[in-house]
PDB file of C-alpha atoms in Angstrom:
ATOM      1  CA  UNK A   1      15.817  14.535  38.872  1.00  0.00           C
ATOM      2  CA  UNK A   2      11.797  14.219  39.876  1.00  0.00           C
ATOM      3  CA  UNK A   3      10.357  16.641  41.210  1.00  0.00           C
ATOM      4  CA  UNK A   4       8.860  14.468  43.985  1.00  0.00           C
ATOM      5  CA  UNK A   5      11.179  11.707  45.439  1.00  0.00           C
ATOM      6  CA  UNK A   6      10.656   8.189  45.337  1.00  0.00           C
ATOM      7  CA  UNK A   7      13.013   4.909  46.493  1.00  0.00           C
ATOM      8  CA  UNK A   8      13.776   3.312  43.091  1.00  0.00           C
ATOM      9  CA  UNK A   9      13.276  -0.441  44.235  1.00  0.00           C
ATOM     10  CA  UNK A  10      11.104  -2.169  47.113  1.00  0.00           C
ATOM     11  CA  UNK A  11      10.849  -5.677  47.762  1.00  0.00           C
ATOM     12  CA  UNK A  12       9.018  -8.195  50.037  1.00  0.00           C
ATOM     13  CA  UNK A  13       7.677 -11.605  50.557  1.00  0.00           C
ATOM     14  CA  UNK A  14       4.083 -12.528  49.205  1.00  0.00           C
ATOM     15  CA  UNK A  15       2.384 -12.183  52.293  1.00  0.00           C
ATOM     16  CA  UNK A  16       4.097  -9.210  53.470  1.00  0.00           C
ATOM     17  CA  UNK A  17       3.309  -5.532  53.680  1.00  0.00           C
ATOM     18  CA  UNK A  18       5.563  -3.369  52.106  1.00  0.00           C
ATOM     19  CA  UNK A  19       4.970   0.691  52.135  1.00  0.00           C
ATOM     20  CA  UNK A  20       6.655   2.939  49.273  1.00  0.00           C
ATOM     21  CA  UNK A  21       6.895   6.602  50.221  1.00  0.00           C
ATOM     22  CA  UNK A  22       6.626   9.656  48.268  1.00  0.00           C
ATOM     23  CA  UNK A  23       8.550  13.262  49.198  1.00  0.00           C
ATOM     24  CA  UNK A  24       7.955  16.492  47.809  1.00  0.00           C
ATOM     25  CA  UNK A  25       7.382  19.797  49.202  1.00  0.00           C
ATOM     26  CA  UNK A  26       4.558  22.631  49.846  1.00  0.00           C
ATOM     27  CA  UNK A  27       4.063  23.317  46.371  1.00  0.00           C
ATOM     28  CA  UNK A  28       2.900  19.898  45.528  1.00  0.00           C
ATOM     29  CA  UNK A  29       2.747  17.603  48.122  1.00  0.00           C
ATOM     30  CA  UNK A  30       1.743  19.626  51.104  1.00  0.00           C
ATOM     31  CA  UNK A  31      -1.523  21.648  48.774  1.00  0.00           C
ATOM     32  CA  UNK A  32      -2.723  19.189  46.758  1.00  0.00           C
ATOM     33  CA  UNK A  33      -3.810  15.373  46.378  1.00  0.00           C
ATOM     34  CA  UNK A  34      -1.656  13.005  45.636  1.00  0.00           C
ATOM     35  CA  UNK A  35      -2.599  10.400  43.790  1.00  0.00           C
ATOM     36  CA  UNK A  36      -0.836   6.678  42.704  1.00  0.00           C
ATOM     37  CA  UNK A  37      -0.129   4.824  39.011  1.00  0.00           C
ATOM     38  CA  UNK A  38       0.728   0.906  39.006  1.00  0.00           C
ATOM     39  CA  UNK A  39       2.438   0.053  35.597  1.00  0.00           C
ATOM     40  CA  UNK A  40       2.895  -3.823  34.821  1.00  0.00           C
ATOM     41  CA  UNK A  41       5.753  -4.588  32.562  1.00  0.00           C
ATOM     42  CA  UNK A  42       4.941  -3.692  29.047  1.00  0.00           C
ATOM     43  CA  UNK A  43       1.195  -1.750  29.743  1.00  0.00           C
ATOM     44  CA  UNK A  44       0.246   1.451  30.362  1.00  0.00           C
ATOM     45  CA  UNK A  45      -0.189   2.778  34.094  1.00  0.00           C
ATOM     46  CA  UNK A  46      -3.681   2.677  35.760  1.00  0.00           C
ATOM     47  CA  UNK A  47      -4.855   4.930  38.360  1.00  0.00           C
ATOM     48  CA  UNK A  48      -4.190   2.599  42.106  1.00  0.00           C
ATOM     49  CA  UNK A  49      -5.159   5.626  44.423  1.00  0.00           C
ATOM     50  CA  UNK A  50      -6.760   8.826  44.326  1.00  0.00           C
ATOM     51  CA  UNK A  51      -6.851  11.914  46.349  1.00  0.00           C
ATOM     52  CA  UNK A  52      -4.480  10.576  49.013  1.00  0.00           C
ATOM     53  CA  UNK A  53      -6.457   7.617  50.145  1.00  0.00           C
ATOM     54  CA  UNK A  54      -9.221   6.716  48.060  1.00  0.00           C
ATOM     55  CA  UNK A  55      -9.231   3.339  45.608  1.00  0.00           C
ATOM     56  CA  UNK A  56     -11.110   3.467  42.309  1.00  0.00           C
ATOM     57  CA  UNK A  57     -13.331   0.671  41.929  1.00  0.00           C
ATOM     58  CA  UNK A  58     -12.058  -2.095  41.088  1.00  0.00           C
ATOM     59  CA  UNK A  59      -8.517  -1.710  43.160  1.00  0.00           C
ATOM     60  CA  UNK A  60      -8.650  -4.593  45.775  1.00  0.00           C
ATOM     61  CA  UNK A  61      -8.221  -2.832  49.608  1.00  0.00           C
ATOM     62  CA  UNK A  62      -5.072  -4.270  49.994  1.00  0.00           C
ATOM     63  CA  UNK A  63      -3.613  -1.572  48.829  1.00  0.00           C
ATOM     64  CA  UNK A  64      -3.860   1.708  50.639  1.00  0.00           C
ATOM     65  CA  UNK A  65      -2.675   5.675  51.010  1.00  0.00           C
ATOM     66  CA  UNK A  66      -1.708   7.963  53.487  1.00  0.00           C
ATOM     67  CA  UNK A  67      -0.540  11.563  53.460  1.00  0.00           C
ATOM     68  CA  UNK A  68       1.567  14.109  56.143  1.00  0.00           C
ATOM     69  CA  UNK A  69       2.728  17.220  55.300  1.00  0.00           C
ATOM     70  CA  UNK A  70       4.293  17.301  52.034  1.00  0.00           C
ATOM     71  CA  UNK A  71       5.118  13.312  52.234  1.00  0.00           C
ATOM     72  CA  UNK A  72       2.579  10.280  51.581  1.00  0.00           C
ATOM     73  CA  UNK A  73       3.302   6.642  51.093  1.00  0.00           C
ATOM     74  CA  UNK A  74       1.336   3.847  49.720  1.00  0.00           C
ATOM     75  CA  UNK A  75       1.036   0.573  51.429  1.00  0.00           C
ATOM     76  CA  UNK A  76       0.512  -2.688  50.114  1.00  0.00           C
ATOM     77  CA  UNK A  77      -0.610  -5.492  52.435  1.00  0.00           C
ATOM     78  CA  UNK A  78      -0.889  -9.297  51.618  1.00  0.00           C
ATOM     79  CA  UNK A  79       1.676  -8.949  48.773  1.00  0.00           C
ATOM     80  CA  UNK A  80       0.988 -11.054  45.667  1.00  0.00           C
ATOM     81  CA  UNK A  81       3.038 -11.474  42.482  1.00  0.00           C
ATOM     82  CA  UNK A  82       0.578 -10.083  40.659  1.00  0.00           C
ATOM     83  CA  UNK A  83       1.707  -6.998  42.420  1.00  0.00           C
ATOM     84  CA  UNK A  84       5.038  -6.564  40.921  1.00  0.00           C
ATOM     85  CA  UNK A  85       5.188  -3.375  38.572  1.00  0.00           C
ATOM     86  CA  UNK A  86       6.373  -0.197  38.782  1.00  0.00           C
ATOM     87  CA  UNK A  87       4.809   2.431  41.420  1.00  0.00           C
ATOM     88  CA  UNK A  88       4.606   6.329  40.393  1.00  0.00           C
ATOM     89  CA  UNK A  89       3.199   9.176  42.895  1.00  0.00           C
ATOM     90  CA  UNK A  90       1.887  12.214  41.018  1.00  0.00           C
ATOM     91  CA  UNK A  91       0.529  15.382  42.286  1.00  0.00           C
ATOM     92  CA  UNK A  92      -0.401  19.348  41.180  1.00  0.00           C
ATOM     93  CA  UNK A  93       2.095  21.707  41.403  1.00  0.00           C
ATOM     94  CA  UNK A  94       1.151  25.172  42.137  1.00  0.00           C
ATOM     95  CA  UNK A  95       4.498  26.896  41.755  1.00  0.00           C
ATOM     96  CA  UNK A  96       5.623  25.315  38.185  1.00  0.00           C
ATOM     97  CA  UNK A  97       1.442  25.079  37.194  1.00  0.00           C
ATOM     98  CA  UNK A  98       2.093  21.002  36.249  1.00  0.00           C
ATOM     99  CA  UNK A  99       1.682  18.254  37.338  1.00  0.00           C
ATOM    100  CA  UNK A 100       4.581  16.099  38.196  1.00  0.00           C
ATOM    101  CA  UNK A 101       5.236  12.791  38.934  1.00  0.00           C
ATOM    102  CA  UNK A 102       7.680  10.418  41.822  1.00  0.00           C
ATOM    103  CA  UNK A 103      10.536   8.828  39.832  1.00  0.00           C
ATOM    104  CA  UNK A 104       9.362   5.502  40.087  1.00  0.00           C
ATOM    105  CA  UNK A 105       9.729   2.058  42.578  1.00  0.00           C
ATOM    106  CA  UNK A 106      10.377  -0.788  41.245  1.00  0.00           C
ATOM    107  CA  UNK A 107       8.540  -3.575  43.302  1.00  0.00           C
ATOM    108  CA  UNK A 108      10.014  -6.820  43.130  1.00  0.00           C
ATOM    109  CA  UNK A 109       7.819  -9.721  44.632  1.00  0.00           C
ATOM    110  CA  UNK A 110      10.850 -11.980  46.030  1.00  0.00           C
TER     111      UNK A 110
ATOM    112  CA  UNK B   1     -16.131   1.143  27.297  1.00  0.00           C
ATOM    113  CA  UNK B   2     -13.336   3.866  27.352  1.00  0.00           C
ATOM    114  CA  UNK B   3     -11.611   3.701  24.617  1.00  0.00           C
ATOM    115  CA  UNK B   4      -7.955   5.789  23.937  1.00  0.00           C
ATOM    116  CA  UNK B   5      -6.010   4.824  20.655  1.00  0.00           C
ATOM    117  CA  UNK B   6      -3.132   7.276  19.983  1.00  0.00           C
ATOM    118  CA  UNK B   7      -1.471   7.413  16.644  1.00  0.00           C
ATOM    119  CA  UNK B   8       0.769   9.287  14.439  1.00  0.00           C
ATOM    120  CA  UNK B   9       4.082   8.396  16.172  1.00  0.00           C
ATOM    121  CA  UNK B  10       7.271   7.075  14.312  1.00  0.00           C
ATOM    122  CA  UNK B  11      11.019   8.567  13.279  1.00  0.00           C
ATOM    123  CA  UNK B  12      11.620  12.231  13.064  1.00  0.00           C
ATOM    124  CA  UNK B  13      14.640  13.708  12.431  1.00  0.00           C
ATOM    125  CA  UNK B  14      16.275  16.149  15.445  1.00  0.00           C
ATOM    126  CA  UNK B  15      14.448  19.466  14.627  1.00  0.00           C
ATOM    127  CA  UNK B  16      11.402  17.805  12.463  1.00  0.00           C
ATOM    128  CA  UNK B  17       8.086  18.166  13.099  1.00  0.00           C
ATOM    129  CA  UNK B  18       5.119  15.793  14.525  1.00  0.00           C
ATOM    130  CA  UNK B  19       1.526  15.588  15.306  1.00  0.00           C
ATOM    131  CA  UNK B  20       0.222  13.293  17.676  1.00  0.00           C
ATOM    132  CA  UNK B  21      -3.136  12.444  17.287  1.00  0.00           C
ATOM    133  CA  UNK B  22      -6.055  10.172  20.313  1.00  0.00           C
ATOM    134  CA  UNK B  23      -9.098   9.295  19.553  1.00  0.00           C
ATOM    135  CA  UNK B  24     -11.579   8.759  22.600  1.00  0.00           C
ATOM    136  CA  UNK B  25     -14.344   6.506  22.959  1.00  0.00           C
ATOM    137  CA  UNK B  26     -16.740   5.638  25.347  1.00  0.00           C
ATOM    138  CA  UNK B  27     -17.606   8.594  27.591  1.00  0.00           C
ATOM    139  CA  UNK B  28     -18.835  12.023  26.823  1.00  0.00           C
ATOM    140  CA  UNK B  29     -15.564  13.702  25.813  1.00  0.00           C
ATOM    141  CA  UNK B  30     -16.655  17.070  25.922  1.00  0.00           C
ATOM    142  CA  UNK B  31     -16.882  16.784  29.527  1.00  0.00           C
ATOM    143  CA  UNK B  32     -13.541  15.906  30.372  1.00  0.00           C
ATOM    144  CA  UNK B  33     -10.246  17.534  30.866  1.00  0.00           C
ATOM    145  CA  UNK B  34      -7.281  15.660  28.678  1.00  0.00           C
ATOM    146  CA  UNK B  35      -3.695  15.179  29.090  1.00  0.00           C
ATOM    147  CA  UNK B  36      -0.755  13.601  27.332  1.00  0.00           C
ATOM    148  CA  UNK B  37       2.117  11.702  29.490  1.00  0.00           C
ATOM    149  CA  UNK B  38       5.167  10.614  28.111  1.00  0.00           C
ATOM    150  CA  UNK B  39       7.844   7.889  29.175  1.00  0.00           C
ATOM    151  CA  UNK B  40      11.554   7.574  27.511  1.00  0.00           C
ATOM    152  CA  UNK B  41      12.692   4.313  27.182  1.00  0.00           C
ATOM    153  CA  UNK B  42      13.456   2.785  30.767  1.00  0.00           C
ATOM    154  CA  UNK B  43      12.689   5.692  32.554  1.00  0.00           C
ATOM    155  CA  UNK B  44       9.657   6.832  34.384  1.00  0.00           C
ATOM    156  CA  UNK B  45       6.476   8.901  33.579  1.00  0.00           C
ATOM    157  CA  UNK B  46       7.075  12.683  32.406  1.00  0.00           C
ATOM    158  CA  UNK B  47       3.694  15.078  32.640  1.00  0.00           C
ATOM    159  CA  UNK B  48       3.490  16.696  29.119  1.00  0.00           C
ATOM    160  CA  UNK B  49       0.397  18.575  28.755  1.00  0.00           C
ATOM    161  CA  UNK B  50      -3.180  19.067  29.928  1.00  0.00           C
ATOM    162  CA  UNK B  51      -6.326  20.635  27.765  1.00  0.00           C
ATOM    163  CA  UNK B  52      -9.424  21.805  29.449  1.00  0.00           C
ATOM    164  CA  UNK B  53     -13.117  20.703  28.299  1.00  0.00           C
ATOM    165  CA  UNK B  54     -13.524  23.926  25.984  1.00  0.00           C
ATOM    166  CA  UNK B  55      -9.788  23.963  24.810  1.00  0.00           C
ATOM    167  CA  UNK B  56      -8.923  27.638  25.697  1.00  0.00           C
ATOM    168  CA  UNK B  57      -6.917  26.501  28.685  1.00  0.00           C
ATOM    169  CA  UNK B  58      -4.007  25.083  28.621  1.00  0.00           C
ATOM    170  CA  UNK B  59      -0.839  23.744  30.788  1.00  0.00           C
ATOM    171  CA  UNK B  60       2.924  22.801  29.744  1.00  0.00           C
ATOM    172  CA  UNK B  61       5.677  20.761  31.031  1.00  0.00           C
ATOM    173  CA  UNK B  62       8.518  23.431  31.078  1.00  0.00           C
ATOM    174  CA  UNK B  63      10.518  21.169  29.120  1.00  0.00           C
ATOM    175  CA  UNK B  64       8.151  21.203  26.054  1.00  0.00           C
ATOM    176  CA  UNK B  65       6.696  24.855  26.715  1.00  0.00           C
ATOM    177  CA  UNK B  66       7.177  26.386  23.320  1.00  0.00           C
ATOM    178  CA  UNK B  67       7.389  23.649  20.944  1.00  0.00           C
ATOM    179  CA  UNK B  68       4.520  21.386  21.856  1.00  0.00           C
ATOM    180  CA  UNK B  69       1.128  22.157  21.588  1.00  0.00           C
ATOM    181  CA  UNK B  70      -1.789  20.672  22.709  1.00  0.00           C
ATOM    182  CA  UNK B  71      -5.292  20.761  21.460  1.00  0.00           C
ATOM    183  CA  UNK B  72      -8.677  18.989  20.809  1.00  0.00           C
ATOM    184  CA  UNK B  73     -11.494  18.748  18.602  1.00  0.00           C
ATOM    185  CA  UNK B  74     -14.413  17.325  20.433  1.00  0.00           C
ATOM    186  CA  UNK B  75     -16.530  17.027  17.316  1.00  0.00           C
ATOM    187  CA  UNK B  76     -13.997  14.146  16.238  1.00  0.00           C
ATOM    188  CA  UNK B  77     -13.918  12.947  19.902  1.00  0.00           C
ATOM    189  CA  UNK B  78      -9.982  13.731  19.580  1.00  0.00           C
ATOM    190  CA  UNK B  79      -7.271  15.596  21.112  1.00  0.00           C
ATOM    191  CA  UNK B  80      -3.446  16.155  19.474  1.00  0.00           C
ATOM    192  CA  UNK B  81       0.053  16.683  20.226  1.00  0.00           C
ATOM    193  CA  UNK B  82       1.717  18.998  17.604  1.00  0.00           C
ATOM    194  CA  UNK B  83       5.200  18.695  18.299  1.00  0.00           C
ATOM    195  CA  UNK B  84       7.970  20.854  16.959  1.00  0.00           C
ATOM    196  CA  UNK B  85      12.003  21.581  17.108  1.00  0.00           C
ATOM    197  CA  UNK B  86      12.105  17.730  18.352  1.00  0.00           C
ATOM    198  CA  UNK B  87      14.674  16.999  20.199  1.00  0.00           C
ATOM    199  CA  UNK B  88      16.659  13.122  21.033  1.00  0.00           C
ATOM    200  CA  UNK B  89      15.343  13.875  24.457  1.00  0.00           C
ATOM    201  CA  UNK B  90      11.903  13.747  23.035  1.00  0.00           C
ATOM    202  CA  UNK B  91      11.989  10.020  21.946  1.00  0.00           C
ATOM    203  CA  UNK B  92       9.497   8.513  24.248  1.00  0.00           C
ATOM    204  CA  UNK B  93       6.214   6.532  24.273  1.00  0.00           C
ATOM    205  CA  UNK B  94       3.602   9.133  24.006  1.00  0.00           C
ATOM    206  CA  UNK B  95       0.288   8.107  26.051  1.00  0.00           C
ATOM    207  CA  UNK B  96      -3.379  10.040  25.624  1.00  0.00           C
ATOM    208  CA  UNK B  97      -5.104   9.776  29.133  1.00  0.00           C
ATOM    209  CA  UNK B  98      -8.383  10.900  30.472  1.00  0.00           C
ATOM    210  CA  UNK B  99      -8.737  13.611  33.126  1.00  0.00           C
ATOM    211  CA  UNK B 100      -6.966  17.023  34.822  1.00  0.00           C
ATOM    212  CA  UNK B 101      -3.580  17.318  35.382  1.00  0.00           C
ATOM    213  CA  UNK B 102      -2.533  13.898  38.184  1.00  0.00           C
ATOM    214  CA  UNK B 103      -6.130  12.312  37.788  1.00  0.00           C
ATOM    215  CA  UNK B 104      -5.685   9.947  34.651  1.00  0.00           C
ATOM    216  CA  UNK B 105      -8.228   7.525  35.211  1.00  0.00           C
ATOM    217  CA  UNK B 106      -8.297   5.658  31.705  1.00  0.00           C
ATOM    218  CA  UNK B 107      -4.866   6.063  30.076  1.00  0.00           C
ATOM    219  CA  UNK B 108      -4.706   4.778  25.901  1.00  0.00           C
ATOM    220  CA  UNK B 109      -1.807   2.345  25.001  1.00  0.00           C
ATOM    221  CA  UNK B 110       0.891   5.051  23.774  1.00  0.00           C
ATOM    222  CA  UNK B 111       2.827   5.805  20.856  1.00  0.00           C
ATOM    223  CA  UNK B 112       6.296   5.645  20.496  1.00  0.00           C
ATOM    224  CA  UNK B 113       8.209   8.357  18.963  1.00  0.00           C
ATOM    225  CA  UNK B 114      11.282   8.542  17.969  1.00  0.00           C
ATOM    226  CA  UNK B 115      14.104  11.630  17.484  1.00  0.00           C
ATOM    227  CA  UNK B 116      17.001  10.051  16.221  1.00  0.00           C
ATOM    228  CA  UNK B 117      19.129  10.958  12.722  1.00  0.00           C
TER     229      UNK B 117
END
């Protein structure tokens, strides 16, 4: 059971905008960034989105994040195949001192 | 270029002992906060550990807290895993990344170990 909570599958059109959310609670969530790992079958993960909203270079601006409280999604708009991987949220937690990360989604490009 | 290459992984025996070693590349090392991730087969990613610049501080996932330790030697450019009192739970893919505790900006191409008899 992860620490912060995450829908294991998504799926959507290319085209489409699909959003994948990302609950946890004061210790984490709600007092610290949260920040967003893509992983394409087989690779490691690379850093999608930082501190809640904020793309590293070289992540196109489809893709974007938002935060409330101790829940933030990311949103992915224009959906391509290329975008079907796994999605993790991740974020500090004060009360266990570690960082944890969102179980997973799975985002299938139908 | 940022470079990561992990090595040192294989078969361990429940209860053996293991040292993960990543060498870094590419970026002044000394300067940067480390951190090891791990992911068990078909499952998702599992925070491990996190080293500061200097090495004196240190953070644990609580379930390794005890029997891993991290630690780094930034005139080899390298940081390590010592793992002990390995457990089946502990077969994973080990991956070295670059940064503090959720910011992993470069991430190396992992090492799978495996705790099997």
């Amino acid at each position: 059971q992860s620490v912060l909570t995450q829908p294991p599958s998504a799926s959507g059109t290319p085209g489409q905008r699909v959003t994948i959310s990302c609950s946890g609670s004061s210790s984490n969530i709600g007092s610290n960034y949260v920040y967003w790992y893509q992983q394409l079958p087989g690779k490691a993960p690379t850093l999608l989105m930082s501190r809640n909203t904020q793309r590293p270079s070289g992540v196109p601006d489809r893709f974007s994040g938002s935060k409330s409280g101790t829940s933030a999604s990311l949103a992915i708009s224009g959906l391509r195949s290329e975008d079907e991987a796994s999605y993790y949220c991740a974020a500090w937690d004060d009360s266990l001192r570690a960082a944890v990360f969102g179980g997973g989604t799975q985002l299938t490009v139908l | 270029e940022v470079k990561l290459v992990e090595s040192g992984g294989g078969l361990v025996q429940p209860g053996g002992s293991l040292r993960l070693s990543c060498a870094a590349s590419g970026f002044i090392f000394d300067s940067y906060r480390m951190t090891w991730v791990r992911q068990a087969p078909g499952k998702g990613l599992e925070w491990v550990a996190n080293i500061n610049q200097g090495g004196g501080e240190r953070y644990y996932a609580d379930s390794v807290k005890g029997r891993f330790t991290i630690s780094r030697d930034n005139s080899k450019n390298s940081i390590y895993l010592q793992m002990n009192s390995l457990r089946v739970e502990d077969t994973a893919v080990y991956y070295c990344a670059r940064g503090p505790m959720a910011v992993l900006d470069y991430w190396g191409q992992g090492i799978l170990v495996t705790v099997s008899s």
